Amino acid sequence: MSSRSKRDSRGSTRGKRESESRSSSARVKRERDREREPEAPSARGSPVRVKREVEPAGAREAPTPVVPVVRVKREREADEDSEPEREVRAKNGRVDSEDRRSRHCPYLDTINRSVLDFDFEKLCSISLSHINAYACLVCGKYFQGRGLKSHAYIHSVQFSHHVFLNLHTLKFYCLPDNYEIIDSSLEDITYVLKPTFTKQQIANLDKQAKLSRAYDGTTYLPGIVGLNNIKANDYANAVLQALSNVPPLRNYFLEEDNYKNIKRPPGDIMFLLVQRFGELMRKLWNPRNFKAHVSPHEMLQAVVLCSKKTFQITKQGDGVDFLSWFLNALHSALGGTKKKKKTIVTDVFQGSMRIFTKKLPHPDLPAEEKEQLLHNDEYQETMVESTFMYLTLDLPTAPLYKDEKEQLIIPQVPLFNILAKFNGITEKEYKTYKENFLKRFQLTKLPPYLIFCIKRFTKNNFFVEKNPTIVNFPITGQANGMNYRTSR
């Protein structure tokens, strides 16, 4: 036999073997696919399986991609025979296997609402980072992240605390399984974290004054809520609580859409003051609080930062100084200017007055020299127009001696007596280290809400002295035919 005939016989034998192997592999493939086909569904239903297309034996040139079999693990139910298992919906070609887990989390009963407190700064209790912070709803602590090596993940494994809330996206997650929890029973927690008010609710705040019941069982009136004294911040609490009960200012900050789109220069931190004041206002007026008091921790942290530590939590401050700085800082952060651009702060609190000033000669000069100086232009009376946010009232000097019964006399003075300072007639002398001035004030425009600051404290070389004089003022706003709200 020649070499050519041998090669032909080998080629025919090899071709037969390849055709037989292809036919046998196609037969095995068909039998395997036949075994994998689902049986007829029973009355209870069956797990969802994705059937794989059987590829024809001859179509070897363009193989179709193999779709893997998707198996959905059935949830353990209290009574498996009580109801049939629901079919899992397929979305965009994928089976949403977490849909049932997210709506039937077995750890929701471990949530402890009595320890939840969202008033403090939202940072991780371990890394002290603000980024991606989560609150553990079992112990109330804050942790960062939810990955395999994150603080929240380690906490969930170590202490078996499974339910967490993202403090920024307001989404709930179960760790370490790492799936989102969707349950309507958790809405009260998100509302405490971020209360919201509609325009209708804001309009009815003063019409429906009814008591609310907190989660701990105590009753409170929304808006009339105590602010925690962290250390020495009572001076700021008094100002913040008073401002929260001014209706136009309150209504403006209860609706976040009024100021969230205000543009500020890059790197400006003053707008943080606006955001924190709005959050505090919504918490004070929240009718669904878990407790009947609010901690102004985040608000005061913003005050310390924006005032460059002029006002602090750990040191006692002056309430009048804080009020003056806070109103002006709030006005500036909202985009207001000194003269042209107005904000809600100036619309509510800003009035105007005329200030008449006359320079006085030095008291040690001879009488003749004083007479000559009074004819100079420098010593003539001048008038300037000025705006104000509040009025400072001066009390009469407290008595130094005791009465007949050897008791200190506590004097009383009507409010209208000390308001005479601004009638345009009463003059008062003001001294500096080298010059003396005589001033009188005349109010030209009253704001809708007038703030009085009664000056009780005087500082000398030895100590700070408080004037105990009692100021009597009308509760209803009317007395002796005078109404300061309508007199403008």
Short mmCIF file of C-alpha atoms in Angstrom, two decimals:
data_model
loop_
_atom_site.label_atom_id
_atom_site.label_comp_id
_atom_site.label_asym_id
_atom_site.label_seq_id
_atom_site.Cartn_x
_atom_site.Cartn_y
_atom_site.Cartn_z
CA MET A 1 0.00 0.00 0.00
CA SER A 2 1.29 3.38 -0.95
CA SER A 3 1.90 6.19 1.56
CA ARG A 4 -0.95 8.28 0.05
CA SER A 5 -3.55 5.55 0.56
CA LYS A 6 -2.38 5.13 4.16
CA ARG A 7 -2.86 8.82 4.87
CA ASP A 8 -6.37 8.72 3.34
CA SER A 9 -7.37 5.77 5.52
CA ARG A 10 -6.04 7.49 8.64
CA GLY A 11 -7.99 10.67 7.77
CA SER A 12 -11.24 8.77 7.23
CA THR A 13 -10.80 6.90 10.51
CA ARG A 14 -10.10 10.18 12.38
CA GLY A 15 -13.19 11.82 10.78
CA LYS A 16 -15.42 8.91 11.85
CA ARG A 17 -14.13 9.14 15.42
CA GLU A 18 -14.78 12.92 15.57
CA SER A 19 -18.31 12.56 14.17
CA GLU A 20 -19.06 9.79 16.68
CA SER A 21 -17.71 11.87 19.57
CA ARG A 22 -19.81 14.85 18.46
CA SER A 23 -22.98 12.79 18.21
CA SER A 24 -22.35 11.16 21.62
CA SER A 25 -21.67 14.55 23.31
CA ALA A 26 -24.85 15.99 21.75
CA ARG A 27 -26.81 12.96 23.04
CA VAL A 28 -25.38 13.38 26.55
CA LYS A 29 -26.15 17.12 26.43
CA ARG A 30 -29.79 16.46 25.41
CA GLU A 31 -30.23 13.94 28.22
CA ARG A 32 -28.71 16.33 30.73
CA ASP A 33 -31.02 19.15 29.61
CA ARG A 34 -33.99 16.79 29.76
CA GLU A 35 -33.09 16.01 33.37
CA ARG A 36 -32.83 19.68 34.23
CA GLU A 37 -36.27 20.58 32.87
CA PRO A 38 -38.69 21.51 35.73
CA GLU A 39 -41.45 19.15 36.63
CA ALA A 40 -45.12 20.14 36.61
CA PRO A 41 -45.73 22.66 39.41
CA SER A 42 -47.57 21.40 42.45
CA ALA A 43 -50.35 23.17 44.32
CA ARG A 44 -47.89 24.79 46.69
CA GLY A 45 -45.66 26.15 43.93
CA SER A 46 -42.01 25.43 43.28
CA PRO A 47 -38.78 27.35 43.39
CA VAL A 48 -38.14 29.51 40.37
CA ARG A 49 -35.69 27.98 37.90
CA VAL A 50 -34.41 29.47 34.66
CA LYS A 51 -34.61 26.93 31.82
CA ARG A 52 -31.60 26.70 29.54
CA GLU A 53 -32.18 26.58 25.79
CA VAL A 54 -31.16 23.27 24.12
CA GLU A 55 -28.61 23.97 21.44
CA PRO A 56 -29.04 22.04 18.16
CA ALA A 57 -26.31 19.55 17.43
CA GLY A 58 -25.45 21.08 14.08
CA ALA A 59 -25.14 24.68 15.22
CA ARG A 60 -21.56 24.62 16.37
CA GLU A 61 -20.37 27.74 14.59
CA ALA A 62 -22.20 30.38 16.79
CA PRO A 63 -22.59 29.04 20.35
CA THR A 64 -25.13 30.87 22.45
CA PRO A 65 -24.10 32.15 25.91
CA VAL A 66 -24.99 29.79 28.71
CA VAL A 67 -27.36 31.28 31.30
CA PRO A 68 -26.66 29.83 34.74
CA VAL A 69 -29.40 28.28 36.80
CA VAL A 70 -30.58 30.78 39.43
CA ARG A 71 -31.74 29.29 42.69
CA VAL A 72 -33.58 31.43 45.21
CA LYS A 73 -33.25 30.38 48.79
CA ARG A 74 -36.61 30.13 50.53
CA GLU A 75 -37.11 32.18 53.69
CA ARG A 76 -37.83 30.33 56.87
CA GLU A 77 -41.33 31.18 57.98
CA ALA A 78 -43.02 30.58 61.30
CA ASP A 79 -45.45 28.17 59.69
CA GLU A 80 -44.38 26.96 56.25
CA ASP A 81 -47.66 25.21 55.55
CA SER A 82 -49.82 28.20 56.44
CA GLU A 83 -49.49 30.00 53.09
CA PRO A 84 -47.78 29.25 49.79
CA GLU A 85 -44.47 30.85 49.07
CA ARG A 86 -44.82 33.98 46.95
CA GLU A 87 -43.11 34.06 43.59
CA VAL A 88 -40.05 36.26 43.48
CA ARG A 89 -40.33 38.98 40.86
CA ALA A 90 -37.67 39.23 38.17
CA LYS A 91 -36.54 42.72 37.32
CA ASN A 92 -34.52 43.51 34.19
CA GLY A 93 -33.70 39.88 33.64
CA ARG A 94 -32.45 39.39 37.21
CA VAL A 95 -34.23 37.82 40.12
CA ASP A 96 -34.61 40.27 43.03
CA SER A 97 -33.70 37.83 45.77
CA GLU A 98 -33.52 40.54 48.48
CA ASP A 99 -37.07 41.81 48.00
CA ARG A 100 -38.62 39.45 50.54
CA ARG A 101 -35.71 39.72 52.98
CA SER A 102 -35.89 43.51 52.99
CA ARG A 103 -39.58 43.46 53.84
CA HIS A 104 -39.42 40.69 56.43
CA CYS A 105 -36.33 41.43 58.49
CA PRO A 106 -36.38 39.20 61.61
CA TYR A 107 -34.46 41.75 63.74
CA LEU A 108 -36.89 44.67 63.78
CA ASP A 109 -38.06 43.77 67.29
CA THR A 110 -34.51 44.41 68.60
CA ILE A 111 -34.77 48.17 67.90
CA ASN A 112 -34.69 50.17 71.15
CA ARG A 113 -36.33 53.55 70.52
CA SER A 114 -35.77 54.72 74.08
CA VAL A 115 -31.98 55.03 73.51
CA LEU A 116 -32.17 56.77 70.12
CA ASP A 117 -30.94 60.35 70.22
CA PHE A 118 -30.23 62.15 66.95
CA ASP A 119 -29.48 65.54 68.52
CA PHE A 120 -25.74 64.99 68.77
CA GLU A 121 -23.16 65.53 66.07
CA LYS A 122 -23.37 62.77 63.47
CA LEU A 123 -19.89 61.29 63.55
CA CYS A 124 -18.48 57.82 64.14
CA SER A 125 -17.88 57.08 67.82
CA ILE A 126 -14.61 55.31 66.94
CA SER A 127 -13.06 57.09 63.95
CA LEU A 128 -14.73 60.49 64.65
CA SER A 129 -15.50 60.81 60.93
CA HIS A 130 -18.61 62.45 59.48
CA ILE A 131 -18.41 60.41 56.27
CA ASN A 132 -20.93 57.58 55.77
CA ALA A 133 -22.12 57.49 59.38
CA TYR A 134 -24.65 54.87 60.55
CA ALA A 135 -26.66 54.75 63.76
CA CYS A 136 -27.09 51.43 65.53
CA LEU A 137 -30.78 51.26 66.37
CA VAL A 138 -30.16 48.79 69.21
CA CYS A 139 -27.70 50.79 71.33
CA GLY A 140 -27.94 54.23 69.70
CA LYS A 141 -24.21 54.65 68.92
CA TYR A 142 -22.83 55.97 65.63
CA PHE A 143 -20.43 53.99 63.44
CA GLN A 144 -18.83 54.47 60.04
CA GLY A 145 -19.51 52.35 56.93
CA ARG A 146 -21.06 48.94 56.49
CA GLY A 147 -18.36 47.05 54.55
CA LEU A 148 -16.58 43.93 55.77
CA LYS A 149 -13.93 45.87 57.71
CA SER A 150 -16.06 48.86 58.71
CA HIS A 151 -16.79 49.83 62.30
CA ALA A 152 -20.53 49.23 61.89
CA TYR A 153 -19.93 45.71 60.50
CA ILE A 154 -17.54 44.79 63.33
CA HIS A 155 -20.00 46.18 65.89
CA SER A 156 -22.87 44.13 64.46
CA VAL A 157 -20.85 40.89 64.58
CA GLN A 158 -19.35 41.54 68.01
CA PHE A 159 -22.54 42.57 69.82
CA SER A 160 -25.23 40.95 67.59
CA HIS A 161 -26.77 44.36 66.79
CA HIS A 162 -28.22 44.03 63.31
CA VAL A 163 -30.35 47.08 62.41
CA PHE A 164 -28.58 50.26 61.28
CA LEU A 165 -29.72 53.59 59.85
CA ASN A 166 -27.71 55.68 57.40
CA LEU A 167 -27.83 59.18 58.91
CA HIS A 168 -27.54 60.89 55.52
CA THR A 169 -29.65 58.80 53.11
CA LEU A 170 -32.20 57.79 55.81
CA LYS A 171 -32.06 54.14 54.64
CA PHE A 172 -32.15 51.13 56.97
CA TYR A 173 -29.80 48.16 56.63
CA CYS A 174 -29.38 44.78 58.26
CA LEU A 175 -25.81 43.83 59.09
CA PRO A 176 -23.82 41.67 58.64
CA ASP A 177 -26.19 40.33 55.91
CA ASN A 178 -25.98 43.79 54.28
CA TYR A 179 -29.43 44.17 52.75
CA GLU A 180 -31.73 47.17 52.87
CA ILE A 181 -34.76 47.02 55.16
CA ILE A 182 -38.03 48.37 53.79
CA ASP A 183 -40.72 48.59 56.44
CA SER A 184 -43.35 51.25 57.10
CA SER A 185 -43.05 50.77 60.87
CA LEU A 186 -39.68 52.58 60.78
CA GLU A 187 -41.08 55.89 59.51
CA ASP A 188 -41.31 57.31 63.04
CA ILE A 189 -37.52 56.96 63.40
CA THR A 190 -36.77 58.79 60.15
CA TYR A 191 -39.22 61.54 61.13
CA VAL A 192 -37.45 62.09 64.46
CA LEU A 193 -34.10 62.23 62.63
CA LYS A 194 -35.40 64.67 60.01
CA PRO A 195 -38.80 66.24 60.78
CA THR A 196 -40.63 67.83 57.86
CA PHE A 197 -43.54 70.25 57.78
CA THR A 198 -45.99 71.06 55.03
CA LYS A 199 -47.27 74.58 54.44
CA GLN A 200 -50.66 73.57 55.84
CA GLN A 201 -49.10 72.19 59.02
CA ILE A 202 -47.06 75.37 59.48
CA ALA A 203 -50.16 77.53 59.04
CA ASN A 204 -52.03 75.54 61.73
CA LEU A 205 -49.27 75.60 64.38
CA ASP A 206 -50.77 78.51 66.29
CA LYS A 207 -54.37 77.40 65.76
CA GLN A 208 -54.09 73.86 67.13
CA ALA A 209 -52.23 74.03 70.42
CA LYS A 210 -52.61 70.47 71.67
CA LEU A 211 -50.34 68.35 73.81
CA SER A 212 -48.25 65.61 72.23
CA ARG A 213 -47.10 62.41 73.89
CA ALA A 214 -43.47 61.36 73.56
CA TYR A 215 -42.29 57.78 73.24
CA ASP A 216 -41.26 57.72 76.92
CA GLY A 217 -44.83 58.62 77.93
CA THR A 218 -44.29 62.27 78.89
CA THR A 219 -46.54 64.94 77.40
CA TYR A 220 -45.26 68.21 75.95
CA LEU A 221 -46.43 71.14 73.89
CA PRO A 222 -44.56 71.43 70.56
CA GLY A 223 -42.44 74.56 70.57
CA ILE A 224 -42.44 74.77 74.38
CA VAL A 225 -39.68 72.20 74.82
CA GLY A 226 -36.71 72.26 77.15
CA LEU A 227 -33.17 72.64 75.79
CA ASN A 228 -30.46 70.61 77.52
CA ASN A 229 -27.75 72.52 79.35
CA ILE A 230 -24.60 70.72 78.23
CA LYS A 231 -22.25 72.63 80.52
CA ALA A 232 -22.44 76.45 80.47
CA ASN A 233 -24.62 77.16 77.44
CA ASP A 234 -27.74 78.38 79.25
CA TYR A 235 -27.18 81.92 77.93
CA ALA A 236 -27.46 80.61 74.34
CA ASN A 237 -30.41 78.34 75.17
CA ALA A 238 -32.45 81.31 76.39
CA VAL A 239 -31.87 83.22 73.14
CA LEU A 240 -32.54 80.21 70.87
CA GLN A 241 -35.74 79.31 72.70
CA ALA A 242 -37.04 82.88 72.49
CA LEU A 243 -36.30 83.10 68.76
CA SER A 244 -38.03 79.76 68.12
CA ASN A 245 -41.32 81.29 69.31
CA VAL A 246 -41.34 84.23 66.86
CA PRO A 247 -43.92 83.01 64.28
CA PRO A 248 -42.53 84.58 61.05
CA LEU A 249 -38.96 83.47 61.84
CA ARG A 250 -40.19 80.03 62.92
CA ASN A 251 -42.31 79.52 59.79
CA TYR A 252 -39.41 80.50 57.55
CA PHE A 253 -36.98 77.98 59.06
CA LEU A 254 -39.50 75.15 59.39
CA GLU A 255 -39.65 74.95 55.58
CA GLU A 256 -36.19 74.06 54.32
CA ASP A 257 -36.99 75.03 50.71
CA ASN A 258 -36.90 78.71 51.76
CA TYR A 259 -33.14 78.74 52.21
CA LYS A 260 -31.55 75.53 50.93
CA ASN A 261 -30.80 77.01 47.48
CA ILE A 262 -29.03 80.14 48.75
CA LYS A 263 -25.61 80.35 47.10
CA ARG A 264 -22.59 81.11 49.26
CA PRO A 265 -18.95 81.73 48.33
CA PRO A 266 -16.70 78.63 48.18
CA GLY A 267 -15.29 77.72 51.57
CA ASP A 268 -17.85 79.79 53.47
CA ILE A 269 -18.82 78.09 56.73
CA MET A 270 -21.42 80.60 57.90
CA PHE A 271 -24.26 78.85 56.07
CA LEU A 272 -23.81 75.97 58.52
CA LEU A 273 -25.37 78.29 61.09
CA VAL A 274 -28.54 78.56 58.96
CA GLN A 275 -28.80 74.78 58.45
CA ARG A 276 -28.31 73.96 62.12
CA PHE A 277 -30.78 76.61 63.25
CA GLY A 278 -33.38 75.21 60.85
CA GLU A 279 -32.80 71.67 62.14
CA LEU A 280 -33.13 72.84 65.75
CA MET A 281 -36.33 74.71 64.93
CA ARG A 282 -37.91 71.63 63.35
CA LYS A 283 -36.91 69.46 66.33
CA LEU A 284 -38.40 71.95 68.82
CA TRP A 285 -41.74 71.94 66.94
CA ASN A 286 -41.78 68.20 66.17
CA PRO A 287 -45.09 66.74 67.44
CA ARG A 288 -43.70 63.15 67.28
CA ASN A 289 -40.56 63.37 69.41
CA PHE A 290 -39.25 60.36 71.34
CA LYS A 291 -38.55 62.60 74.37
CA ALA A 292 -39.89 65.88 75.73
CA HIS A 293 -36.58 67.76 75.50
CA VAL A 294 -34.07 68.61 72.78
CA SER A 295 -30.29 68.89 72.92
CA PRO A 296 -28.85 71.89 70.97
CA HIS A 297 -25.48 70.16 70.60
CA GLU A 298 -25.17 70.46 66.80
CA MET A 299 -26.43 74.04 66.86
CA LEU A 300 -23.89 75.06 69.49
CA GLN A 301 -21.07 73.29 67.66
CA ALA A 302 -21.89 75.46 64.65
CA VAL A 303 -21.92 78.56 66.90
CA VAL A 304 -18.45 77.72 68.28
CA LEU A 305 -17.11 77.15 64.77
CA CYS A 306 -18.68 80.20 63.09
CA SER A 307 -17.88 82.59 65.96
CA LYS A 308 -14.27 81.36 66.04
CA LYS A 309 -14.72 80.28 69.67
CA THR A 310 -16.01 83.65 70.82
CA PHE A 311 -19.04 81.81 72.22
CA GLN A 312 -18.41 78.39 73.71
CA ILE A 313 -20.30 75.59 75.40
CA THR A 314 -17.89 75.28 78.31
CA LYS A 315 -17.69 78.99 79.25
CA GLN A 316 -20.46 81.28 80.43
CA GLY A 317 -21.28 84.03 77.94
CA ASP A 318 -23.42 87.14 77.78
CA GLY A 319 -26.89 86.61 76.30
CA VAL A 320 -27.10 90.12 74.79
CA ASP A 321 -23.73 89.75 73.05
CA PHE A 322 -24.76 86.36 71.71
CA LEU A 323 -28.11 87.69 70.47
CA SER A 324 -26.44 90.59 68.65
CA TRP A 325 -23.85 88.35 66.99
CA PHE A 326 -26.32 85.60 66.12
CA LEU A 327 -28.89 87.86 64.42
CA ASN A 328 -26.23 89.63 62.36
CA ALA A 329 -24.50 86.36 61.45
CA LEU A 330 -27.81 84.78 60.46
CA HIS A 331 -28.67 87.80 58.32
CA SER A 332 -25.29 87.69 56.59
CA ALA A 333 -25.43 83.92 56.01
CA LEU A 334 -28.84 84.28 54.34
CA GLY A 335 -27.29 86.67 51.82
CA GLY A 336 -28.29 89.95 53.44
CA THR A 337 -26.28 93.16 53.44
CA LYS A 338 -26.15 96.17 55.76
CA LYS A 339 -28.22 98.53 53.63
CA LYS A 340 -29.73 97.09 50.47
CA LYS A 341 -30.52 93.38 50.64
CA LYS A 342 -32.97 92.34 53.34
CA THR A 343 -33.66 88.90 54.83
CA ILE A 344 -36.25 87.36 57.12
CA VAL A 345 -34.15 88.55 60.09
CA THR A 346 -34.35 92.22 59.15
CA ASP A 347 -38.00 91.93 58.11
CA VAL A 348 -38.91 90.68 61.59
CA PHE A 349 -36.55 92.52 63.96
CA GLN A 350 -35.04 95.58 62.28
CA GLY A 351 -36.27 99.06 63.20
CA SER A 352 -34.82 102.54 62.78
CA MET A 353 -34.11 105.52 65.03
CA ARG A 354 -32.52 108.95 65.08
CA ILE A 355 -29.54 109.48 67.36
CA PHE A 356 -28.80 113.03 68.48
CA THR A 357 -25.26 113.48 69.84
CA LYS A 358 -23.67 116.54 71.50
CA LYS A 359 -20.08 116.67 72.66
CA LEU A 360 -19.52 118.08 76.17
CA PRO A 361 -16.46 120.04 77.34
CA HIS A 362 -14.24 118.44 79.91
CA PRO A 363 -15.72 118.98 83.39
CA ASP A 364 -12.40 120.18 84.84
CA LEU A 365 -12.18 123.18 82.50
CA PRO A 366 -13.05 126.68 83.74
CA ALA A 367 -16.60 127.93 83.12
CA GLU A 368 -15.49 130.63 80.70
CA GLU A 369 -13.56 128.16 78.56
CA LYS A 370 -16.56 125.81 78.53
CA GLU A 371 -18.76 128.67 77.22
CA GLN A 372 -16.33 129.38 74.42
CA LEU A 373 -16.07 125.71 73.42
CA LEU A 374 -19.86 125.31 73.24
CA HIS A 375 -19.92 127.79 70.31
CA ASN A 376 -17.55 125.67 68.24
CA ASP A 377 -18.91 123.39 65.50
CA GLU A 378 -17.35 120.39 67.21
CA TYR A 379 -19.66 120.83 70.18
CA GLN A 380 -22.87 121.32 68.20
CA GLU A 381 -25.57 118.65 68.19
CA THR A 382 -25.50 116.18 65.27
CA MET A 383 -28.12 113.70 64.09
CA VAL A 384 -27.68 110.35 62.35
CA GLU A 385 -30.16 107.73 61.14
CA SER A 386 -29.44 104.26 62.43
CA THR A 387 -31.04 100.82 62.39
CA PHE A 388 -31.35 98.44 65.32
CA MET A 389 -32.20 94.81 65.99
CA TYR A 390 -33.02 95.26 69.69
CA LEU A 391 -33.28 98.03 72.27
CA THR A 392 -31.16 98.15 75.41
CA LEU A 393 -33.03 99.49 78.44
CA ASP A 394 -31.28 100.94 81.50
CA LEU A 395 -32.54 100.31 85.03
CA PRO A 396 -32.48 102.94 87.77
CA THR A 397 -29.72 102.56 90.32
CA ALA A 398 -30.53 100.08 93.05
CA PRO A 399 -30.73 101.47 96.64
CA LEU A 400 -27.68 101.02 98.82
CA TYR A 401 -29.34 101.10 102.23
CA LYS A 402 -31.76 98.81 104.02
CA ASP A 403 -35.28 99.79 104.97
CA GLU A 404 -36.68 100.22 108.47
CA LYS A 405 -37.06 96.47 108.96
CA GLU A 406 -33.38 95.89 108.15
CA GLN A 407 -34.29 94.28 104.84
CA LEU A 408 -32.99 95.18 101.45
CA ILE A 409 -35.47 97.04 99.30
CA ILE A 410 -36.16 95.52 95.90
CA PRO A 411 -37.49 98.39 93.80
CA GLN A 412 -40.03 98.02 91.01
CA VAL A 413 -40.28 100.09 87.86
CA PRO A 414 -42.87 100.08 85.03
CA LEU A 415 -41.65 99.20 81.56
CA PHE A 416 -42.86 102.52 80.16
CA ASN A 417 -40.61 104.46 82.55
CA ILE A 418 -37.45 102.89 81.21
CA LEU A 419 -38.76 103.16 77.63
CA ALA A 420 -38.63 106.95 78.04
CA LYS A 421 -35.01 106.67 76.95
CA PHE A 422 -36.26 106.51 73.34
CA ASN A 423 -38.84 109.31 73.37
CA GLY A 424 -36.48 111.80 71.69
CA ILE A 425 -36.42 114.12 74.70
CA THR A 426 -34.63 112.30 77.51
CA GLU A 427 -30.89 112.87 77.41
CA LYS A 428 -28.23 110.63 78.86
CA GLU A 429 -24.51 111.19 79.29
CA TYR A 430 -22.05 108.66 77.88
CA LYS A 431 -18.41 108.75 78.93
CA THR A 432 -15.33 107.46 77.18
CA TYR A 433 -11.77 107.44 78.48
CA LYS A 434 -11.18 111.03 77.27
CA GLU A 435 -14.47 112.51 76.00
CA ASN A 436 -18.06 112.93 77.21
CA PHE A 437 -21.18 112.89 75.02
CA LEU A 438 -24.82 113.74 75.62
CA LYS A 439 -27.19 111.56 73.58
CA ARG A 440 -30.92 111.24 73.02
CA PHE A 441 -32.78 108.69 70.90
CA GLN A 442 -35.95 108.98 68.86
CA LEU A 443 -37.64 105.91 67.35
CA THR A 444 -38.79 106.41 63.76
CA LYS A 445 -39.86 102.89 62.80
CA LEU A 446 -40.75 99.91 64.97
CA PRO A 447 -40.27 96.35 63.70
CA PRO A 448 -43.07 93.76 63.84
CA TYR A 449 -41.31 92.14 66.82
CA LEU A 450 -39.42 94.36 69.23
CA ILE A 451 -36.69 92.88 71.43
CA PHE A 452 -35.89 94.52 74.77
CA CYS A 453 -32.61 93.79 76.52
CA ILE A 454 -32.68 95.02 80.12
CA LYS A 455 -29.17 95.77 81.30
CA ARG A 456 -28.86 94.29 84.80
CA PHE A 457 -25.14 93.61 85.11
CA THR A 458 -22.44 96.19 85.67
CA LYS A 459 -18.76 95.38 85.89
CA ASN A 460 -16.28 97.20 88.11
CA ASN A 461 -12.71 96.55 89.14
CA PHE A 462 -13.64 93.91 91.69
CA PHE A 463 -16.72 91.95 90.62
CA VAL A 464 -19.84 91.90 88.43
CA GLU A 465 -22.87 93.39 90.15
CA LYS A 466 -26.48 92.55 89.33
CA ASN A 467 -29.32 95.05 89.62
CA PRO A 468 -32.35 93.20 91.13
CA THR A 469 -34.96 95.82 90.12
CA ILE A 470 -38.24 94.24 89.04
CA VAL A 471 -39.68 95.47 85.72
CA ASN A 472 -43.49 95.43 85.50
CA PHE A 473 -44.87 95.11 81.99
CA PRO A 474 -48.33 94.36 80.57
CA ILE A 475 -48.93 90.76 79.54
CA THR A 476 -51.48 91.59 76.84
CA GLY A 477 -49.35 94.28 75.19
CA GLN A 478 -51.77 97.07 76.04
CA ALA A 479 -51.69 99.46 78.96
CA ASN A 480 -52.72 103.09 79.45
CA GLY A 481 -54.05 103.14 75.90
CA MET A 482 -50.64 102.32 74.38
CA ASN A 483 -49.97 99.39 72.11
CA TYR A 484 -46.42 99.04 70.88
CA ARG A 485 -47.36 96.59 68.16
CA THR A 486 -49.80 99.02 66.50
CA SER A 487 -48.21 102.38 67.37
CA ARG A 488 -46.09 102.40 64.26
#
